[in-house]
Coordinates of C-alpha atoms and ligand atoms in Angstrom, one line a residue:
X2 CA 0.0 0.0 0.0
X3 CA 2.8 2.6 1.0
X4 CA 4.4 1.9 -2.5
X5 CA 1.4 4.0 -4.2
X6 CA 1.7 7.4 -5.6
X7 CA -0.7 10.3 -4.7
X8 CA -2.2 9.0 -8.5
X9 CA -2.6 5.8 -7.4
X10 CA -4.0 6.4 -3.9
X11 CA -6.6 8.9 -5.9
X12 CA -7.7 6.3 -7.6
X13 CA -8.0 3.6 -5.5
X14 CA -9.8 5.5 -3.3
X15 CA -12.6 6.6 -6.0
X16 CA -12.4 2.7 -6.9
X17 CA -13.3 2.0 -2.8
X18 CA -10.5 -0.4 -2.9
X19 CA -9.7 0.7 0.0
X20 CA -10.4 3.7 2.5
X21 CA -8.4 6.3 3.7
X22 CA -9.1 5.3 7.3
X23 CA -7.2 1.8 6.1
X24 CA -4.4 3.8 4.4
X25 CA -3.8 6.3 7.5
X26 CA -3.3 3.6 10.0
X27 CA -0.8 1.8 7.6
X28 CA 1.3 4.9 6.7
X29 CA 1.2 5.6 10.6
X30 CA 2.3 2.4 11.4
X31 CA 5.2 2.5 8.8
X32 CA 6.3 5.6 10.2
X33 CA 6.6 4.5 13.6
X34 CA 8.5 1.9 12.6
X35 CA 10.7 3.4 10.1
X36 CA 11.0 6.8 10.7
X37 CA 13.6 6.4 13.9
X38 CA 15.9 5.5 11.3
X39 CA 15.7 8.7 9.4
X40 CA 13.7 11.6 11.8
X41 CA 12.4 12.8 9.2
X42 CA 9.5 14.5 11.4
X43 CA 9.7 16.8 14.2
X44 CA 5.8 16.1 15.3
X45 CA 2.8 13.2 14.6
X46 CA -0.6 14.1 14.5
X47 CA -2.4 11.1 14.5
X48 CA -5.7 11.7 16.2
X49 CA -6.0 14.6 13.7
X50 CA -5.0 12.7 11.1
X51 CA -7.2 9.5 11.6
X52 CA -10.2 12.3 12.3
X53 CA -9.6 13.6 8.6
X54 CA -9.2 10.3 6.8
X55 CA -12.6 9.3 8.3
X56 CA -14.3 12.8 7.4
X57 CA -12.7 12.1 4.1
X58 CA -13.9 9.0 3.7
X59 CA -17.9 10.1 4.9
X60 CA -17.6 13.2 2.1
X61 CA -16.4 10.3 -0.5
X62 CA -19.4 8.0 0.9
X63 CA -21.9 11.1 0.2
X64 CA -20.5 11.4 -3.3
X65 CA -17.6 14.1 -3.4
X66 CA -14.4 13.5 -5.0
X67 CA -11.2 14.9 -6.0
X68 CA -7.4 13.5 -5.9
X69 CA -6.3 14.9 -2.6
X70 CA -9.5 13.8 -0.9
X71 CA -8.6 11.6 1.6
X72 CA -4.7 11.5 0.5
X73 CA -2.5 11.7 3.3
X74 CA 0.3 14.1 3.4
X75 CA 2.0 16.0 5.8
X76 CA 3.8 19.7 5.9
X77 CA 7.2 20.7 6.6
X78 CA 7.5 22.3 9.6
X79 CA 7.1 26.0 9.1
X80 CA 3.9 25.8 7.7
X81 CA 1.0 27.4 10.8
X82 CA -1.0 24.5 11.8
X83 CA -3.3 25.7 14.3
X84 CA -3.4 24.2 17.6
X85 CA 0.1 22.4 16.5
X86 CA 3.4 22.8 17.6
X87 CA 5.6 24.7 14.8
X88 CA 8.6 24.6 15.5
X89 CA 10.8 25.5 12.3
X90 CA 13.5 23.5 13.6
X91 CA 14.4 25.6 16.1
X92 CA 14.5 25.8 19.8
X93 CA 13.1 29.3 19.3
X94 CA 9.6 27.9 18.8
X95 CA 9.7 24.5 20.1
X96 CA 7.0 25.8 22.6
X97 CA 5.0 27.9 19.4
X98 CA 1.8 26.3 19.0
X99 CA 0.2 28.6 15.8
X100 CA -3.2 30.0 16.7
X101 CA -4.6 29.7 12.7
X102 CA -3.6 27.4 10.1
X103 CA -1.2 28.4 7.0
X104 CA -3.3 29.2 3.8
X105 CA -1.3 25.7 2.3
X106 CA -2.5 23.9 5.0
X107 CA -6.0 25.1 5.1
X108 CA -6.4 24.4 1.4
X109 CA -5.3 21.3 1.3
X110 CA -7.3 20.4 4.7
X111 CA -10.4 21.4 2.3
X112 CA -9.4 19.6 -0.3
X113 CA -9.5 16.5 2.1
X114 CA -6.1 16.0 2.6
X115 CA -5.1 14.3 5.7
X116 CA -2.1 15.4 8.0
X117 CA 0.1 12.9 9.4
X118 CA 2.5 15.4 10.7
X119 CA 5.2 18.1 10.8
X120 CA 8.3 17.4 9.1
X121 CA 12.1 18.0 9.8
X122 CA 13.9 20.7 8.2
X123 CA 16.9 22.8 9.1
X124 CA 16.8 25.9 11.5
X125 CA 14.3 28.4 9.7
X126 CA 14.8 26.7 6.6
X127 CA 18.8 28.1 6.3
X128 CA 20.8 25.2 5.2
X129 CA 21.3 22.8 2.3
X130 CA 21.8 19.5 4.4
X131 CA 19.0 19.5 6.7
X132 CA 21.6 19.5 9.7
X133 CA 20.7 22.6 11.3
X134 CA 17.7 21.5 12.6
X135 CA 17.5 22.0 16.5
X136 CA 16.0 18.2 16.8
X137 CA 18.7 17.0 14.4
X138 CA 19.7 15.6 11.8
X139 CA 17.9 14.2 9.2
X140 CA 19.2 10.6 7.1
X141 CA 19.4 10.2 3.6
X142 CA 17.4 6.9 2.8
X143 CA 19.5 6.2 -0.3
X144 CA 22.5 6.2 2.5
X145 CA 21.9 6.3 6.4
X146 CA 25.3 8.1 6.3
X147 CA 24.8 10.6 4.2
X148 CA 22.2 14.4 4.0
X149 CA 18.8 14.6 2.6
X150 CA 19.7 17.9 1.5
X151 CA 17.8 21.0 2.9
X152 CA 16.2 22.6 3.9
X153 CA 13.4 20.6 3.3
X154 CA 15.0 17.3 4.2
X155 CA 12.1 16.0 6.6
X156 CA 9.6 16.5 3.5
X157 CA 11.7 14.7 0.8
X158 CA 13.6 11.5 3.3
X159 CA 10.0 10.9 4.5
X160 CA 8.4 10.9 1.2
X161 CA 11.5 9.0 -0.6
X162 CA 11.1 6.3 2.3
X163 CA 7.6 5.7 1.1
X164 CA 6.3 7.0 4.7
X165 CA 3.4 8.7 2.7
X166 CA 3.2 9.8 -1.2
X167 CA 3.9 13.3 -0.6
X168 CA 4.8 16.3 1.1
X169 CA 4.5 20.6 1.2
X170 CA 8.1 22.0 0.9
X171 CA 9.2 25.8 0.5
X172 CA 12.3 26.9 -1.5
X173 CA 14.1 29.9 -1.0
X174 CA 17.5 29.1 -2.7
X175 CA 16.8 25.5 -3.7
X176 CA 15.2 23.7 -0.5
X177 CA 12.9 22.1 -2.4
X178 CA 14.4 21.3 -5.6
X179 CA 17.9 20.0 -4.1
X180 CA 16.2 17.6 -1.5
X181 CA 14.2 16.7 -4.6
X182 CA 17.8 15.6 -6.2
X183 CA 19.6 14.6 -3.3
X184 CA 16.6 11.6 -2.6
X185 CA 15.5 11.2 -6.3
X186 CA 11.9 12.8 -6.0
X187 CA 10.4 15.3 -7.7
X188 CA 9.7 18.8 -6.3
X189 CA 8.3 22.2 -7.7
X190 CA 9.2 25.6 -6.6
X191 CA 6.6 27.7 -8.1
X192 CA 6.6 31.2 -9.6
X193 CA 6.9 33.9 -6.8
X194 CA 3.3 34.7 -6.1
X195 CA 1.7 31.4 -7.2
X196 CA 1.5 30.2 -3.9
X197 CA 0.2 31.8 0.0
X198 CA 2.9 32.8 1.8
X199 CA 0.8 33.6 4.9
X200 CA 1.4 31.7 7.7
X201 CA 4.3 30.4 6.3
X202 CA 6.8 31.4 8.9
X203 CA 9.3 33.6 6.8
X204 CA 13.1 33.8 6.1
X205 CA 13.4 35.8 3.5
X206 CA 10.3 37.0 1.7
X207 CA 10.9 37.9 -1.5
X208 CA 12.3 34.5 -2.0
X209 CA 10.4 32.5 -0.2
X210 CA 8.0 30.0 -2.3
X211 CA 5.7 27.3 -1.2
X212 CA 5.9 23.8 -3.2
X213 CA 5.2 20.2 -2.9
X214 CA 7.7 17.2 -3.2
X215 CA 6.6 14.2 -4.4
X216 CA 7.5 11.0 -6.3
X217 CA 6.6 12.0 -9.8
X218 CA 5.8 15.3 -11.9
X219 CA 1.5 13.8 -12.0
X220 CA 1.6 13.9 -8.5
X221 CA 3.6 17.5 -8.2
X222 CA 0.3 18.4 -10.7
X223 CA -2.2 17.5 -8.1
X224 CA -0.2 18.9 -4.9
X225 CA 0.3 22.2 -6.5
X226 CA -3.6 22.2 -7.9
X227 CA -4.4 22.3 -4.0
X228 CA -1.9 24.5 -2.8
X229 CA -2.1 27.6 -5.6
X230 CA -4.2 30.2 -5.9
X231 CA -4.5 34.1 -4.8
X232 CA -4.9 35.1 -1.6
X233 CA -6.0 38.3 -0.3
X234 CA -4.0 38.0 2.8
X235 CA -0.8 38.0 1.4
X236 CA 0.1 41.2 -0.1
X237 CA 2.5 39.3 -3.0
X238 CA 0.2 36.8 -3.9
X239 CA -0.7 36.9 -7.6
X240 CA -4.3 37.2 -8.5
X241 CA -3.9 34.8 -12.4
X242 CA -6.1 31.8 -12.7
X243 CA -4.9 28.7 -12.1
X244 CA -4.9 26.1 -14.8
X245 CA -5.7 22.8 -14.7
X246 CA -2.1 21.3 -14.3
X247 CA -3.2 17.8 -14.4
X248 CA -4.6 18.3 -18.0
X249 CA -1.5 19.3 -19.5
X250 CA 0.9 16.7 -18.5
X251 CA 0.1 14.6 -22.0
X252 CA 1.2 17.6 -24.4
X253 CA 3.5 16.7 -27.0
X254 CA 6.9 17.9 -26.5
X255 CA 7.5 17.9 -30.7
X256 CA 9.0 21.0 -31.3
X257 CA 9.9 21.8 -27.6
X258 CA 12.7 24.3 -27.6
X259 CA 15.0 23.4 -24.5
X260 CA 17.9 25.8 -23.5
X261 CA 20.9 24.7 -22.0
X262 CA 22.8 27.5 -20.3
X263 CA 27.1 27.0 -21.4
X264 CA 27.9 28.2 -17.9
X265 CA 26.2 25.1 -16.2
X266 CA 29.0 22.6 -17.5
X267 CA 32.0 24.9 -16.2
X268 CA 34.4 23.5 -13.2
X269 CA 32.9 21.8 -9.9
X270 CA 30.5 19.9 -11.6
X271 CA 30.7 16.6 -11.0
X272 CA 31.6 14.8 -14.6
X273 CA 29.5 11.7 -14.0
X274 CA 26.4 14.3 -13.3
X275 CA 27.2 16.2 -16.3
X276 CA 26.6 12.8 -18.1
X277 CA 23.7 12.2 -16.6
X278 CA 22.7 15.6 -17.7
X279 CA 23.5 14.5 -21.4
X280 CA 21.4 11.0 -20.9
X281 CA 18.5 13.5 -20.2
X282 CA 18.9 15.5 -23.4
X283 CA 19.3 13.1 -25.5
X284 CA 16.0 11.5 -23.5
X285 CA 14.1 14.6 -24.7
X286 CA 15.6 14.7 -28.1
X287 CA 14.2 11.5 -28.6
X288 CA 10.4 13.0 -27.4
X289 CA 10.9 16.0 -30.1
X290 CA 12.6 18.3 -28.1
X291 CA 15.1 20.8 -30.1
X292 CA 18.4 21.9 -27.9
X293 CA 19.9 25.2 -28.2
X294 CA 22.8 26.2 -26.1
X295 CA 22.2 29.8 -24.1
X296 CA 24.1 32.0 -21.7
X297 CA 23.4 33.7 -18.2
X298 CA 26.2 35.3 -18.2
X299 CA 26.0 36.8 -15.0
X300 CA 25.5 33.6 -13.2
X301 CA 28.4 33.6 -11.3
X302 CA 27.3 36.5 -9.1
X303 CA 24.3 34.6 -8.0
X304 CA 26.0 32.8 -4.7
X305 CA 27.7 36.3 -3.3
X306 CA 24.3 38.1 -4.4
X307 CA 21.9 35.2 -2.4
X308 CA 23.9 35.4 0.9
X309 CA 23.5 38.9 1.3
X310 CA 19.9 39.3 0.3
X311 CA 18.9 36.4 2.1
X312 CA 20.3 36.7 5.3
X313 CA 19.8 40.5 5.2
X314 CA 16.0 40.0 4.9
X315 CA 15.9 37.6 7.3
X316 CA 17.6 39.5 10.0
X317 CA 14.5 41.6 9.2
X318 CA 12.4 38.7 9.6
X319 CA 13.7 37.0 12.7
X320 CA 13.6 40.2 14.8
X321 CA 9.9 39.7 16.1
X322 CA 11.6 35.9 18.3
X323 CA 12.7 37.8 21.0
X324 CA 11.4 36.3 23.8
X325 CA 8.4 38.8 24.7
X326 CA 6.0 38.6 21.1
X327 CA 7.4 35.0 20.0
X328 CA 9.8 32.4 21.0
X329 CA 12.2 30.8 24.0
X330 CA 12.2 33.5 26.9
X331 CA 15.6 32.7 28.9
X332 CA 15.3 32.4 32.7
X333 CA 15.5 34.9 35.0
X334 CA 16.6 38.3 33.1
X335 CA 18.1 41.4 35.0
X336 CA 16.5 43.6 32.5
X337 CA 15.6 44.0 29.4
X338 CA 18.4 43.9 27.2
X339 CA 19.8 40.4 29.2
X340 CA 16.3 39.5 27.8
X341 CA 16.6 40.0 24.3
X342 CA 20.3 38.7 24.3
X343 CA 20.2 35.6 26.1
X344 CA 16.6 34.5 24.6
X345 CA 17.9 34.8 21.1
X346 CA 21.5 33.6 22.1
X347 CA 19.7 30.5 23.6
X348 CA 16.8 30.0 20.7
X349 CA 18.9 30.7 17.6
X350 CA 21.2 27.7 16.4
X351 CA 24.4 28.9 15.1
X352 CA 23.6 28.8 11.4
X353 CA 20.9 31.5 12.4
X354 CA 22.9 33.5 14.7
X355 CA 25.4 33.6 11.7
X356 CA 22.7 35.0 9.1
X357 CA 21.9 37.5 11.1
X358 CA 24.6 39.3 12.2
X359 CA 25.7 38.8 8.2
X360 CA 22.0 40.5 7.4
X361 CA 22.3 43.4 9.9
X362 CA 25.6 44.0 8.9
X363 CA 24.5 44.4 4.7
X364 CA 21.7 46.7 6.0
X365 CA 23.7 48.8 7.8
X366 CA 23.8 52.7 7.3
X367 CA 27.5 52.4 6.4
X368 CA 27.6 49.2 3.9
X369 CA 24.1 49.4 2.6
X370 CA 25.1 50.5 -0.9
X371 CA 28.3 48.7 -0.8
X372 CA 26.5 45.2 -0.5
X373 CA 23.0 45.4 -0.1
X374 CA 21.9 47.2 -3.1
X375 CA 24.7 45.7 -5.1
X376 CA 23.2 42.9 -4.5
X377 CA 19.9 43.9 -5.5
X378 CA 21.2 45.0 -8.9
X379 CA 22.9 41.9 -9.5
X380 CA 19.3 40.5 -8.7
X381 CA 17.9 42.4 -11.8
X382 CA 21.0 41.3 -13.8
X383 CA 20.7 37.5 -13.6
X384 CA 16.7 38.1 -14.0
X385 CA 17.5 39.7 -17.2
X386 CA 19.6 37.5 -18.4
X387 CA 16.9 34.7 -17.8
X388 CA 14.6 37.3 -19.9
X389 CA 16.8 37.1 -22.6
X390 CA 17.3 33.2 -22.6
X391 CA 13.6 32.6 -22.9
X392 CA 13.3 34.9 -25.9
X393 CA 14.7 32.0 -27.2
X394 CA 13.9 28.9 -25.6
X395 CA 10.7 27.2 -23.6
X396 CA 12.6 26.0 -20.8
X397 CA 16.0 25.7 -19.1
X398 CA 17.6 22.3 -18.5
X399 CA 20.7 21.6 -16.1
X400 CA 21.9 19.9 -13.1
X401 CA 20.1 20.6 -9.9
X402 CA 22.9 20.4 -7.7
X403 CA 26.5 20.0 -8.9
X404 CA 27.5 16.8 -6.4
X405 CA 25.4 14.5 -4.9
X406 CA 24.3 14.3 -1.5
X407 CA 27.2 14.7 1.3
X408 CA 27.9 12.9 4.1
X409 CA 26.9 13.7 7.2
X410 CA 29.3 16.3 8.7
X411 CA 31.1 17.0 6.0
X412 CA 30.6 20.6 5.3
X413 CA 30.0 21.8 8.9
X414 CA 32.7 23.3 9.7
X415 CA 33.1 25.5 6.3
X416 CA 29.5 27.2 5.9
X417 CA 30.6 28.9 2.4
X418 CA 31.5 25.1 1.1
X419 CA 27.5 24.6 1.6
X420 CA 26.7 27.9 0.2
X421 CA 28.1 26.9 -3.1
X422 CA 26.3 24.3 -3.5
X423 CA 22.8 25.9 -4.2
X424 CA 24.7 27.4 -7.5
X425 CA 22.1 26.1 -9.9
X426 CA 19.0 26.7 -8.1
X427 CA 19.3 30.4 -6.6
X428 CA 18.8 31.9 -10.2
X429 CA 15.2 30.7 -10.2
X430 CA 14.6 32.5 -6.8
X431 CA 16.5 35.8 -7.5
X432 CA 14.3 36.2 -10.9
X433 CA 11.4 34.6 -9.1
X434 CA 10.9 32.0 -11.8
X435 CA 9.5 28.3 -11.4
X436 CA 11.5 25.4 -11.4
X437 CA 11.5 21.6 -10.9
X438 CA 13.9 18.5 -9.9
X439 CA 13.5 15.7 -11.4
X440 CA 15.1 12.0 -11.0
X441 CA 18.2 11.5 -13.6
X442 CA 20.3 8.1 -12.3
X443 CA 22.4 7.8 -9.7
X444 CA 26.1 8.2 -8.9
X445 CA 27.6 6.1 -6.1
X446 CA 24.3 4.5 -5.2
X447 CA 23.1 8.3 -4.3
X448 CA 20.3 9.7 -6.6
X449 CA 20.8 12.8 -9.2
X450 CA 18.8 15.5 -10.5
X451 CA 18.0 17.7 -13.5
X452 CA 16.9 20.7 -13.1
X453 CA 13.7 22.5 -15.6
X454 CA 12.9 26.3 -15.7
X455 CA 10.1 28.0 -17.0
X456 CA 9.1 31.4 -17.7
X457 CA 6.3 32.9 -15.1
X458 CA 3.8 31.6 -14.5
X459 CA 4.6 28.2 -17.0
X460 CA 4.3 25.2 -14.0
X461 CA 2.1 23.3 -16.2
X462 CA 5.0 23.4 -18.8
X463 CA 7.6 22.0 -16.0
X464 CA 5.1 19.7 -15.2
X465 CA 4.0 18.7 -18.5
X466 CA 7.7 18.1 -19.8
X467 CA 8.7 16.0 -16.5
X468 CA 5.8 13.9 -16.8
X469 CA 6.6 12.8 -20.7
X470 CA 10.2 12.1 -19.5
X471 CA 8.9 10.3 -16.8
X472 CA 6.5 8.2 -18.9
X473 CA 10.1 7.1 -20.7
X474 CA 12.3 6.7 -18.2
X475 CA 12.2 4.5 -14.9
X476 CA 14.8 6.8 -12.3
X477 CA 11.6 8.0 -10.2
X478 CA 10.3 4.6 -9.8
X479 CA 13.7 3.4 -8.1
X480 CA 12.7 2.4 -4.2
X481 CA 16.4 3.0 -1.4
X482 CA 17.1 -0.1 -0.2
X483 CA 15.3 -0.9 3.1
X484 CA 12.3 1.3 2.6
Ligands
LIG512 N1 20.6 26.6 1.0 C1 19.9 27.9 0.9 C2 20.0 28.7 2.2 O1 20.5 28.2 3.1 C3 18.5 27.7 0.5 C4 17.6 27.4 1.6 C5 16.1 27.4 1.3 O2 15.8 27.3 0.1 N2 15.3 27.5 2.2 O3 19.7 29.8 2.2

């Protein structure tokens, strides 16, 4: 039963093959006995969850349907579930229960979905390795010994483990596409705007985008169906229809103009994912796709550009945990200021604490224009450059990641060696574009992805081009040994 996708489940349930009472109890059993292994989840709810599978299963029983109705899921751990401890991985709010539910989550609770629980990810989603996290690591289940990748690591080792078909994610420099790569799911970050922000606990907002990780780009179609949409209490959110992204997947990809940026096969690329890379080309030649080689030339200013801009927003952001409005109050102050300090010295994580003082130090009055807004104009440049490409060409093809996953422990003790690893998905989020992982092979046993990007607004494109290569190839079917 745990082997079935969200597609699967969707239509077993419409067949009553089974309910999603039966289902629940099954994934909640596997997860208790499997999840020790990989703690992949920072909280269980399974009174709430078995309470929605049965209320699922009553609407079904009184004629509703719909794919997520009954399907059980679960959301990574920034995402405001009310009454439900949200942590974000940090000590900061291990106490925070959230007094209204996320606009993701309430969406998807209409839709039927059921909640099995909260999921890992690293300290206020900074990190690439999911090792940040206040309650620890998360495992790889490709390798035990090795990261998830982050920061969305609960979401994509619980979901690559088969511990339910799929999972909410949010990607502010890659966390949902390099998880997707590093445990050979598939994951959309969506255009900037597609998705609710609100009650999705910030870190840097105008990067910041809600997405699902799942097995395969069908079941991406039906997460982000539940998920999108405009919302009047988030002041970014884009009021554009949403399509039907489930009806596009079967387009012909004849004709299909696919751009693959020269810069992406430069140094510290890993050769044998560069190959994989090629397999995928030629995959997509085969389905009528024409290649063209591009340039973003300014590429290479991406990394320096991300870490100011997104540790200088959210040193913006992370100013309201101070112990009085939100968060870990330490014991026994003197006064005020001993408040602030020692509540944020004890609830931050050192990642966190690092981001900040990085942030508050771009924003202030006497390096502003030397890093801030230099930044921000590099930001325009690499969107501009993306402008140009897609003059040209429908979408953008590359690695996700250029290594596979690490092992544990590995980069801890040089943050900048983990920074440069989010080189080929930062782009998307600087120029606020959509973009997908997808499974490519493997390298070492550990599993490998390639990257799509779309103009605006195009998921249905990502989506539509994923699922035709996954129709013809068998990577996202591959199960990690022991799961
Ligand atoms: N690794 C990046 C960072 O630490 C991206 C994280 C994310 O997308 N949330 O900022």
């Amino acid at each position: 039963m745990h082997q079935m996708t969200l597609a699967e489940i969707a239509r077993g349930l419409a067949a009553k093959k089974f309910s999603s009472e039966e289902l629940t109890k099954v994934l909640l059993a596997r997860i208790s006995q499997l999840d020790p292994q990989l703690n992949s989840f920072i909280s269980l709810t399974e009174e709430l969850a078995l309470e929605q599978a049965k209320a699922a299963d009553a609407r079904r029983a009184n004629g509703e349907s719909g794919a997520l109705l009954g399907a059980p899921i679960a959301h990574k751990d920034l995402f405001c579930t009310q009454g439900i401890r949200t942590s974000c991985g940090s000590k900061m709010l291990d106490n925070f229960k959230a007094p209204y539910d996320a606009t993701v989550v309430a969406k998807l609770a209409a839709a039927g979905a059921v909640t099995l629980g909260k999921t890992n990810m690293d300290e206020f989603a900074m990190g690439s390795a999911n090792e940040s996290s206040w309650y620890g690591a998360v495992k790889n289940p490709w390798n035990l010994e090795h990261v998830p990748g982050g920061s969305s690591g609960g979401s994509a080792a619980a979901v690559a483990a088969r511990l339910l078909p799929a999972a909410t994610a949010t990607d502010t420099g890659g966390s949902i596409r390099q998880p997707a790569a590093f445990t050979n799911l598939t994951g959309l970050k969506p255009t900037y705007g597609r998705v609710s922000r609100w009650g999705m606990i910030a870190y840097a907002s105008s990067l910041d985008q809600g997405g699902p990780l799942a097995r395969t780009a069908e079941d991406c179609a039906i997460m982000l169906q539940g998920m999108a949409g405009f919302d009047q209490n988030d002041s970014t959110s884009i009021d554009e229809p949403v399509p039907d992204y489930s009806a596009s997947l079967n387009e012909s990809l004849q004709g299909l103009r696919i751009g693959v940026p020269k810069e992406y096969f430069s140094a510290g690329l890993d050769p044998r994912i560069a190959e994989l890379i090629q397999n995928s080309i030629k995959e997509l030649q085969k389905l009528g796709a024409v290649i063209k080689e591009i340039s973003l030339p300014n590429m290479q200013h991406a990394i320096p550009a991300y870490y100011v801009i997104a540790p200088a927003e959210a040193s913006s952001n992370l100013s309201r945990f101070d112990g009085v409005r939100f968060g870990h109050r330490c014991e026994n102050p003197e006064n005020l200021i001993d408040l602030y300090k020692r509540s944020r010295g004890e609830g931050f994580g050192p990642e966190v604490q690092r981001r900040i003082m990085v942030g508050a130090y771009a924003l202030s009055a006497g390096y502003y224009d030397a890093y801030y807004l230099k930044a921000q104009k590099i930001r325009r440049l690499v969107k501009n450059d993306f402008m140009t490409a897609f003059n040209e060409v429908d979408i953008i093809l590359g690695p996700t990641t250029p290594n596979p996953a690490w092992k544990l422990g590995a980069k801890n003790s040089d943050p900048v060696a983990a920074y440069l690893e989010d080189v080929y998905t930062i782009t998307a989020n600087l120029a606020g574009l959509p973009g997908l992982s997808m499974p490519a092979g493997f390298v070492d046993g550990l599993p490998v992805g390639v990257q799509l990007l779309a103009p605006y607004f195009q998921e249905g494109r990502l989506l539509n081009v994923a699922h035709q290569y996954q129709l013809n190839t068998d990577w996202h079917t591959r199960t990690p040994t022991g799961f």
